[in-house]
Short mmCIF file of C-alpha atoms in Angstrom, two decimals:
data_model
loop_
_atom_site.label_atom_id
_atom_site.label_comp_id
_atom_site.label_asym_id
_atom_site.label_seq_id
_atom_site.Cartn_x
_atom_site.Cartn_y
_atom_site.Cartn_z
CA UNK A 1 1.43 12.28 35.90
CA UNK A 2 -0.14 8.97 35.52
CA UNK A 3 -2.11 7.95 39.02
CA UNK A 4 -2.73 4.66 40.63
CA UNK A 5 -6.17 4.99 40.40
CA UNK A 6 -5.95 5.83 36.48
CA UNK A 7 -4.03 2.62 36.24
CA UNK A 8 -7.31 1.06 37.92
CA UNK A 9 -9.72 2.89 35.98
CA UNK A 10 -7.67 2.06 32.41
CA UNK A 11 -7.43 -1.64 33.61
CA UNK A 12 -11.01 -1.75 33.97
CA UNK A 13 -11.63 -0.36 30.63
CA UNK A 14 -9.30 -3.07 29.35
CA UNK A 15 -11.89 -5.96 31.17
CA UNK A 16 -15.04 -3.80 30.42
CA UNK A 17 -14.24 -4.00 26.72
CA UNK A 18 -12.93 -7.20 26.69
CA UNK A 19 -15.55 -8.71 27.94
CA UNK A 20 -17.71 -7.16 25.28
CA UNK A 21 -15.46 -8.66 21.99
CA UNK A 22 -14.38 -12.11 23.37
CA UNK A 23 -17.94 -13.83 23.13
CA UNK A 24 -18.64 -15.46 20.05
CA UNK A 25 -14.92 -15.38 19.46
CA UNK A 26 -15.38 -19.10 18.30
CA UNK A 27 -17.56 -18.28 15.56
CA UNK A 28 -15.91 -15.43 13.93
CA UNK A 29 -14.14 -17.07 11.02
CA UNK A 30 -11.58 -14.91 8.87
CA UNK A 31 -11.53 -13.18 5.76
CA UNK A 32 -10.68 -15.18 2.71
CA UNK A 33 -7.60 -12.10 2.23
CA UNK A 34 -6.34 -13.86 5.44
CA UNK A 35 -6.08 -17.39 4.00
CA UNK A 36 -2.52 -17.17 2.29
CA UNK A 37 -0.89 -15.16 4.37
CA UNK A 38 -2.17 -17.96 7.83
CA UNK A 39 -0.82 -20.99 5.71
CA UNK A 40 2.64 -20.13 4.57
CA UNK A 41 3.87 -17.56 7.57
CA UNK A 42 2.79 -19.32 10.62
CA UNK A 43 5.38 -22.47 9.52
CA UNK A 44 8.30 -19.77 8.30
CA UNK A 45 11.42 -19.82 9.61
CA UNK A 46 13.66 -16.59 10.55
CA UNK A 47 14.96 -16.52 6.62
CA UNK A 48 11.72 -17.02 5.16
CA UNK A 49 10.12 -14.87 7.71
CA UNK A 50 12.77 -11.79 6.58
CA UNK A 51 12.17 -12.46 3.14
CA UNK A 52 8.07 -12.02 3.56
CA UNK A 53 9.04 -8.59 5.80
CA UNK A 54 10.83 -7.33 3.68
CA UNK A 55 8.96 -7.74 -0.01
CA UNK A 56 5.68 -6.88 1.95
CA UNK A 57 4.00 -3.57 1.35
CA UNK A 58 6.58 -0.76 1.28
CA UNK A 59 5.98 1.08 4.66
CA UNK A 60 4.22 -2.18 6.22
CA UNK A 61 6.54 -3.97 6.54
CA UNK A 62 6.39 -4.46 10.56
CA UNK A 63 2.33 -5.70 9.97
CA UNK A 64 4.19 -9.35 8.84
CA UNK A 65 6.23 -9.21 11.96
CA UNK A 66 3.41 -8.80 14.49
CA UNK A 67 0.99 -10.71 12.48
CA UNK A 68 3.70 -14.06 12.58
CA UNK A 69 4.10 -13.45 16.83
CA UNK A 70 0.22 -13.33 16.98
CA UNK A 71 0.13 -16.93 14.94
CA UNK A 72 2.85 -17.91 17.20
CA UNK A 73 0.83 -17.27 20.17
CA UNK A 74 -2.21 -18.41 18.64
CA UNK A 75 -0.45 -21.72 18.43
CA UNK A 76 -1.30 -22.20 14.74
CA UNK A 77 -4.45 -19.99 13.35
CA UNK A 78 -6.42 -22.63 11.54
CA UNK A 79 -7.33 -24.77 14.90
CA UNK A 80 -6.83 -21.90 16.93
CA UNK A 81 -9.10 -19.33 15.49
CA UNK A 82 -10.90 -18.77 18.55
CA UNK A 83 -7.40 -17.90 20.57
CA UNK A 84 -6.56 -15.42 17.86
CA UNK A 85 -10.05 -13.81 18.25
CA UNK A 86 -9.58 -13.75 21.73
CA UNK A 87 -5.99 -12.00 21.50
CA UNK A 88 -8.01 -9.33 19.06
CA UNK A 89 -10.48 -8.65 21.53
CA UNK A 90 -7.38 -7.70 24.13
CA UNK A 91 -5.94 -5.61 21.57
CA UNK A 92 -8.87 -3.38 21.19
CA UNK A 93 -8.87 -3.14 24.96
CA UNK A 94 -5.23 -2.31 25.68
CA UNK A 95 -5.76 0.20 22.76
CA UNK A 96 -8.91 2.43 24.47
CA UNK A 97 -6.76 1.55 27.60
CA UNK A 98 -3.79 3.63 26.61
CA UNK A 99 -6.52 6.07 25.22
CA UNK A 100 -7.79 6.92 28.59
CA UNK A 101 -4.40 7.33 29.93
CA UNK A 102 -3.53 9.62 26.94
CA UNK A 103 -6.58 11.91 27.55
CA UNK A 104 -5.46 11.87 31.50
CA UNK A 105 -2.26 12.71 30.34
CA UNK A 106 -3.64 15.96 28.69
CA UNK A 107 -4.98 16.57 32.15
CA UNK A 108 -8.74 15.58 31.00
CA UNK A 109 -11.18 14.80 34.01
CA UNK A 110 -11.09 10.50 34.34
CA UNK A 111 -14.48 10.39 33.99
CA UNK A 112 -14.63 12.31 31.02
CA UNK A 113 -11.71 10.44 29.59
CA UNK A 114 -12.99 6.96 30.86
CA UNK A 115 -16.41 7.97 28.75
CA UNK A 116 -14.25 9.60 25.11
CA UNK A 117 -12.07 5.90 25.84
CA UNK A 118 -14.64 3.69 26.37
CA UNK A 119 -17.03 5.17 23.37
CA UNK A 120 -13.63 4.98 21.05
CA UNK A 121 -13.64 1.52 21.92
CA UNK A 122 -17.03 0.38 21.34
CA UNK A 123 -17.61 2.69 18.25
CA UNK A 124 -19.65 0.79 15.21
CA UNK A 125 -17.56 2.37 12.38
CA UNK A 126 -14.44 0.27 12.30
CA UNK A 127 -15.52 -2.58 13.24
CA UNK A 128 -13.34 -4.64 10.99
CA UNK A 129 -11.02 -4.36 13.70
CA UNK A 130 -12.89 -7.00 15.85
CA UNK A 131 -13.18 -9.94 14.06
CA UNK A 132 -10.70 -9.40 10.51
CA UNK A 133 -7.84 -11.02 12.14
CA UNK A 134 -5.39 -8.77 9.28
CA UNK A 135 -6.79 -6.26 10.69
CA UNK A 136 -5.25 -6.36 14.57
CA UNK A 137 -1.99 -6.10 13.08
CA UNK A 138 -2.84 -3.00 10.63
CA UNK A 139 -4.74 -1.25 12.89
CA UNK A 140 -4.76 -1.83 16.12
CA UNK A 141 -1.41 -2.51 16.49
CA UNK A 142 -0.01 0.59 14.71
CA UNK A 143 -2.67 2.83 16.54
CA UNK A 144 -1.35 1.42 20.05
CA UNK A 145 2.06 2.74 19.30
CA UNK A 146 0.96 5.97 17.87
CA UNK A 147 -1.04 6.13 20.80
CA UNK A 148 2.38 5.26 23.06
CA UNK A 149 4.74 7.75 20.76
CA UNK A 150 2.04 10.94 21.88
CA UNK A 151 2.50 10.07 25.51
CA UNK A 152 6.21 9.95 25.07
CA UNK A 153 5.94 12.71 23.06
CA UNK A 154 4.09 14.27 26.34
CA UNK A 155 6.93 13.16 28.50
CA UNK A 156 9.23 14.75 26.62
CA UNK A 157 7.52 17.86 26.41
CA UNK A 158 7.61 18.91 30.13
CA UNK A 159 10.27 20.88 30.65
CA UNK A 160 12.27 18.07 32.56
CA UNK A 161 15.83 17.03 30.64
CA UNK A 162 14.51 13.55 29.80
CA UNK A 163 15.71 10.06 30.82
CA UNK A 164 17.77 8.03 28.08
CA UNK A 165 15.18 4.61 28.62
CA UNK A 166 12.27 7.65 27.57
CA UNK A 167 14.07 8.50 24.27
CA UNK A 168 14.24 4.85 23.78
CA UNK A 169 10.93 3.76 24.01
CA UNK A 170 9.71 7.20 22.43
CA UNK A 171 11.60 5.82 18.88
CA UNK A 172 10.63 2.40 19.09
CA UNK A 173 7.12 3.69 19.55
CA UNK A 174 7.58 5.72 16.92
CA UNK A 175 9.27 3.23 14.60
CA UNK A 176 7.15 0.58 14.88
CA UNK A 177 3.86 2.80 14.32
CA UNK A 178 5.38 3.84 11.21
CA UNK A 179 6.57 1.03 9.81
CA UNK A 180 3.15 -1.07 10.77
CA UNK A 181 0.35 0.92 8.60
CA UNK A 182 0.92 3.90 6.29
CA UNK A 183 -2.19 6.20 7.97
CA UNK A 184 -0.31 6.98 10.62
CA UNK A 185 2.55 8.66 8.74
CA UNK A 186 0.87 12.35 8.54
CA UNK A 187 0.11 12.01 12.51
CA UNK A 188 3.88 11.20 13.12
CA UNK A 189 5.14 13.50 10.70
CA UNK A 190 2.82 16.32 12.56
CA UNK A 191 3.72 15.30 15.83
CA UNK A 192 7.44 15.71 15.50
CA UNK A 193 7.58 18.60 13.34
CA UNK A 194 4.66 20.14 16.83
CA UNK A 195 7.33 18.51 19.09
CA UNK A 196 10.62 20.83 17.39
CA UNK A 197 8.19 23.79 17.06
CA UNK A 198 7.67 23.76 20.90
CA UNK A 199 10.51 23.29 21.97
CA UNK A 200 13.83 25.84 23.48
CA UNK A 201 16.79 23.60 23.45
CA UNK A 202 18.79 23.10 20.68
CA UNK A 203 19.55 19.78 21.26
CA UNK A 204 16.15 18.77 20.14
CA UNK A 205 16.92 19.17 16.85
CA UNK A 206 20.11 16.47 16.91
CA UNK A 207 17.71 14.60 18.70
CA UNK A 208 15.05 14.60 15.97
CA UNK A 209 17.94 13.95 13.20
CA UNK A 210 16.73 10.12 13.29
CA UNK A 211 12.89 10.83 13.18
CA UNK A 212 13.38 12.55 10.15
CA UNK A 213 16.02 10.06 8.82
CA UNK A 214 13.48 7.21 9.46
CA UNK A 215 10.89 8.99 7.84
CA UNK A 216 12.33 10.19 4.52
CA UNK A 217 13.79 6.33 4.34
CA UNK A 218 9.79 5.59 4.55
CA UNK A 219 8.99 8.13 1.88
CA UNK A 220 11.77 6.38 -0.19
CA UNK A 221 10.62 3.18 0.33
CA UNK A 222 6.83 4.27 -0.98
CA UNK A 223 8.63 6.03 -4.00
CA UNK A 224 10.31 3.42 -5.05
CA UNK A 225 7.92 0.11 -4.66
CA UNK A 226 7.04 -1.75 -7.84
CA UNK A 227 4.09 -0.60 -9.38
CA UNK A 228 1.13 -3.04 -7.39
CA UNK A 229 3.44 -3.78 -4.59
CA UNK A 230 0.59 -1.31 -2.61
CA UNK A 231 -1.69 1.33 -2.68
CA UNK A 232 -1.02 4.23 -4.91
CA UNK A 233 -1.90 7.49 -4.16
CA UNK A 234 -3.21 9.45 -7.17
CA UNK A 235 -4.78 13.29 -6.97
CA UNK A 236 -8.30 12.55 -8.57
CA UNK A 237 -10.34 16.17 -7.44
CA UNK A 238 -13.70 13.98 -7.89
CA UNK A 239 -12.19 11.21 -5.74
CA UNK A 240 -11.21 13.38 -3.04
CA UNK A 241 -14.74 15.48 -3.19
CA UNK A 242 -16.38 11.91 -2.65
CA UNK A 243 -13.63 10.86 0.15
CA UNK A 244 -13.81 14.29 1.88
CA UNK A 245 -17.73 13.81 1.95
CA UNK A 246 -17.62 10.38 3.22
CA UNK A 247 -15.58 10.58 5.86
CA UNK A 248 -18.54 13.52 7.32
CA UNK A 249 -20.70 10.67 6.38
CA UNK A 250 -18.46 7.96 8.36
CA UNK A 251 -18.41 10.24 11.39
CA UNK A 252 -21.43 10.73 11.91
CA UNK A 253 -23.99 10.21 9.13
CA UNK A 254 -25.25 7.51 6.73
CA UNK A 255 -22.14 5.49 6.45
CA UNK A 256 -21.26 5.26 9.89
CA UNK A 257 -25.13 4.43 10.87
CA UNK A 258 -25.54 1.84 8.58
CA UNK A 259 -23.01 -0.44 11.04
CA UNK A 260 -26.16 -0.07 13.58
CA UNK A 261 -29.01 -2.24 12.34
CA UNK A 262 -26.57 -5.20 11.34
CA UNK A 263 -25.28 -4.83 15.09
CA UNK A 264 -29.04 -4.99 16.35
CA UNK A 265 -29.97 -7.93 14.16
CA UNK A 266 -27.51 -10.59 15.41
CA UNK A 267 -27.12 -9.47 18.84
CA UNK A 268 -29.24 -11.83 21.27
CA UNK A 269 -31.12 -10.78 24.49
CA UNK A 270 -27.52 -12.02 26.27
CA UNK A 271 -25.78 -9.85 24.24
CA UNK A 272 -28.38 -7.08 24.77
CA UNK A 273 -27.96 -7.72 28.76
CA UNK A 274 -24.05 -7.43 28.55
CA UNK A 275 -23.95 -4.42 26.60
CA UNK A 276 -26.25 -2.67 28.55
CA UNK A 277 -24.80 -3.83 31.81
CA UNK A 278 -21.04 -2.80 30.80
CA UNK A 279 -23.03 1.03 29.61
CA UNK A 280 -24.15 0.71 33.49
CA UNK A 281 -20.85 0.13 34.75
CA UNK A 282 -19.13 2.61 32.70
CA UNK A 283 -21.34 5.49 33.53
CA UNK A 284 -21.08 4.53 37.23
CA UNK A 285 -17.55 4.78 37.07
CA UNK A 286 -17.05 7.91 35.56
CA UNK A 287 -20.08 9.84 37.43
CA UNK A 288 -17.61 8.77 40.73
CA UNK A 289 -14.98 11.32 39.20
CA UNK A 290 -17.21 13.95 37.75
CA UNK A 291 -15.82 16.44 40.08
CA UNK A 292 -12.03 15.84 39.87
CA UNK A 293 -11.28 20.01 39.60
CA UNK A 294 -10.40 21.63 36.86
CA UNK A 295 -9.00 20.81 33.47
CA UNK A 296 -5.95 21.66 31.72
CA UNK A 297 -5.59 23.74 28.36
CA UNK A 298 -9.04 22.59 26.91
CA UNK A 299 -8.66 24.56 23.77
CA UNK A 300 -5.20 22.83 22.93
CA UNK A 301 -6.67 19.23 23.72
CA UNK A 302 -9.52 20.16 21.21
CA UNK A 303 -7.15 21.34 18.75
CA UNK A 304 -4.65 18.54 18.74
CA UNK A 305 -8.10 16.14 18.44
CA UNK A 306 -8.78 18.07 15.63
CA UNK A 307 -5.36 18.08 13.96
CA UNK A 308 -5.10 14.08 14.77
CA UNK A 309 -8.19 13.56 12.86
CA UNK A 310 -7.44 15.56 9.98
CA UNK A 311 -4.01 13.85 9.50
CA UNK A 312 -5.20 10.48 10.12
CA UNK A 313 -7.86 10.66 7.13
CA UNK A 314 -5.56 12.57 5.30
CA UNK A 315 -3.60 9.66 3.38
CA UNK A 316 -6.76 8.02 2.61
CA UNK A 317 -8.24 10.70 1.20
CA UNK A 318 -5.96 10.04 -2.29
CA UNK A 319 -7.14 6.16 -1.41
CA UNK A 320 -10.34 5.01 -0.40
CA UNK A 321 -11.68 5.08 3.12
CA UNK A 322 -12.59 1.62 4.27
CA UNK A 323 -14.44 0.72 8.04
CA UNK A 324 -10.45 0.26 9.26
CA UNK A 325 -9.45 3.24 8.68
CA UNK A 326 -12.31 5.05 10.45
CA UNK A 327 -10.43 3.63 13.61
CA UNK A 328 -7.45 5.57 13.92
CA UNK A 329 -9.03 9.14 13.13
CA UNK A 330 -11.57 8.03 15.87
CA UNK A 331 -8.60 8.66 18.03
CA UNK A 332 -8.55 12.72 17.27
CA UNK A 333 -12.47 12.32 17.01
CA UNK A 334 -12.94 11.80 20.72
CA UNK A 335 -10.26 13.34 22.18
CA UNK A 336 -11.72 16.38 20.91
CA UNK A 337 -15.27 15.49 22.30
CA UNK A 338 -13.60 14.98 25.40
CA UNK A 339 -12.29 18.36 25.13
CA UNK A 340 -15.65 19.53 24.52
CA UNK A 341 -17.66 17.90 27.59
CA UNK A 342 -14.89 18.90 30.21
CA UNK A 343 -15.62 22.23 29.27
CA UNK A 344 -19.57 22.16 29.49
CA UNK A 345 -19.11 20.01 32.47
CA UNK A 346 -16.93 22.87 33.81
CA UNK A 347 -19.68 25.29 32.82
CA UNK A 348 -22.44 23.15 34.29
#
């Protein structure tokens, strides 16, 4: 169960990083990728908005949907760039938000999830997230619902017959992650073949029939697309060597440290000062719950990180791995670090 105080704690985390992201938000510009898509859909109207839904990407088609309500809030992109930077910047708070909660969820110390969460959030190697406006939609959004179908998928899981409004929001999470970006389709697919695997009651399986519907409709969908209506997967064994090496190299290695010196050439001695005095707060918070008992099943938490990241990198790994899609694989990344300091914490 959820506590107030991890409420708190994930609210905080939400500020903490916000505050981070949101400077400079009037300077950030866009991508030129961005340019078509902010003239023409922030003036459509409900036809023209179906029509650009459903000729988009097969298998993103949801991106044009929450890309048109973030214009809509924006109140027009072009003079409101700054407001749609700002709106990112909450995005990749909420996100590490529901990350802590997750980890708390899988009965991980707060203080060890409020440090995996708040190093997911800040971490150099996707940071197209912050400031490619495409990318909020693409990314963050579709990793905030995977991120809300695993703690359904926890609910569900506890032995308790569940409530109908929890099988509700447990397939519109699930929907709407799927339907958003195409990494996340391995992580579903795993998650609800793990959840009929583990589970005694029949019913589960009539229960799943629409998961699986949804799914091979997606697979459908990818099969038959026009030929350039998206990415095409294609088994290359000398692409895959060079993908399978770089995303060691994105985790931790050359790729992901070239992010650094860029970081530490633009940032200013204000920027220096915030960074270092959100670091302060962060470790003060979590060193307050650094003896909260015992952990749960820290060998399953380090597994499922491990499985998560694996399946997240696995559909780029017939594509090309790009800073974006570092982000959701971070996910798995740090859950299973988290996994890993409980335990020499508990040791210690």
């Amino acid at each position: 169960m959820i506590s107030r105080r991890d409420w708190l704690w994930a609210a905080a985390l939400w500020l903490l990083i916000f505050a981070v992201f949101s400077p400079g938000a009037g300077s950030r510009g866009f991508y030129y990728d961005d340019a078509g898509m902010m003239m023409a859909l922030p003036f459509a109207d409900l036809d023209k908005l179906w029509e650009h839904i459903r000729v988009y990407v097969p298998g993103r088609n949801l991106h044009i949907l929450w890309q048109y309500l973030l214009y809509k809030l924006a109140g027009g992109p072009l003079p409101n760039l700054t407001a749609l930077h700002l709106m990112q910047a909450s995005l990749d708070g909420l996100v590490a938000a529901c990350f802590f909660l997750l980890l708390r969820l899988l009965r991980l110390p707060a203080g060890v999830a409020f440090i995996a969460a708040g190093l997911f959030g800040f971490w150099p190697n996707h940071g197209e997230t912050h400031f490619w406006p495409s990318a909020a939609p693409m990314t963050l959004v579709s990793a905030l619902f995977t991120i809300l179908f695993s703690m359904t998928s926890l609910a569900l899981a506890d032995g308790e017959p569940p409530r109908p409004w929890l099988w509700l929001a447990d397939g519109v999470c699930f929907l709407c992650a799927l339907f958003t970006y195409d990494q996340v389709f391995f992580v579903l697919a795993a998650i609800v073949v793990a959840r009929l695997v583990v589970s005694h009651r029949r019913t589960m399986l009539l229960a799943h029939l629409p998961y699986l519907v949804a799914v091979g409709f997606f697979i459908w969908l990818k099969l038959t697309g026009a030929p350039g209506s998206g990415p095409a997967a294609r088994f290359d064994p000398s692409m895959l060597r060079a993908n399978l090496a770089d995303s060691a190299s994105w985790t931790v290695g050359r790729l992901w440290f070239r992010h650094v010196p860029p970081l530490c050439e633009r940032a200013t001695a204000a920027d220096w000062l915030l960074a270092v005095t959100v670091a302060i707060l962060l470790i003060a918070l979590a060193c307050r719950d650094r003896h909260s008992g015992p952990s749960g099943n820290l060998g399953r938490v380090f597994v499922l990180g491990l499985a998560f990241y694996l399946a997240a990198y696995l559909p780029v790994w017939f594509w090309f791995i790009a800073p974006r899609h570092n982000y959701l694989p971070s996910i798995g990344l740090f859950a299973g670090g988290a996994a890993c300091l409980a335990w020499i914490l508990e040791r210690l």
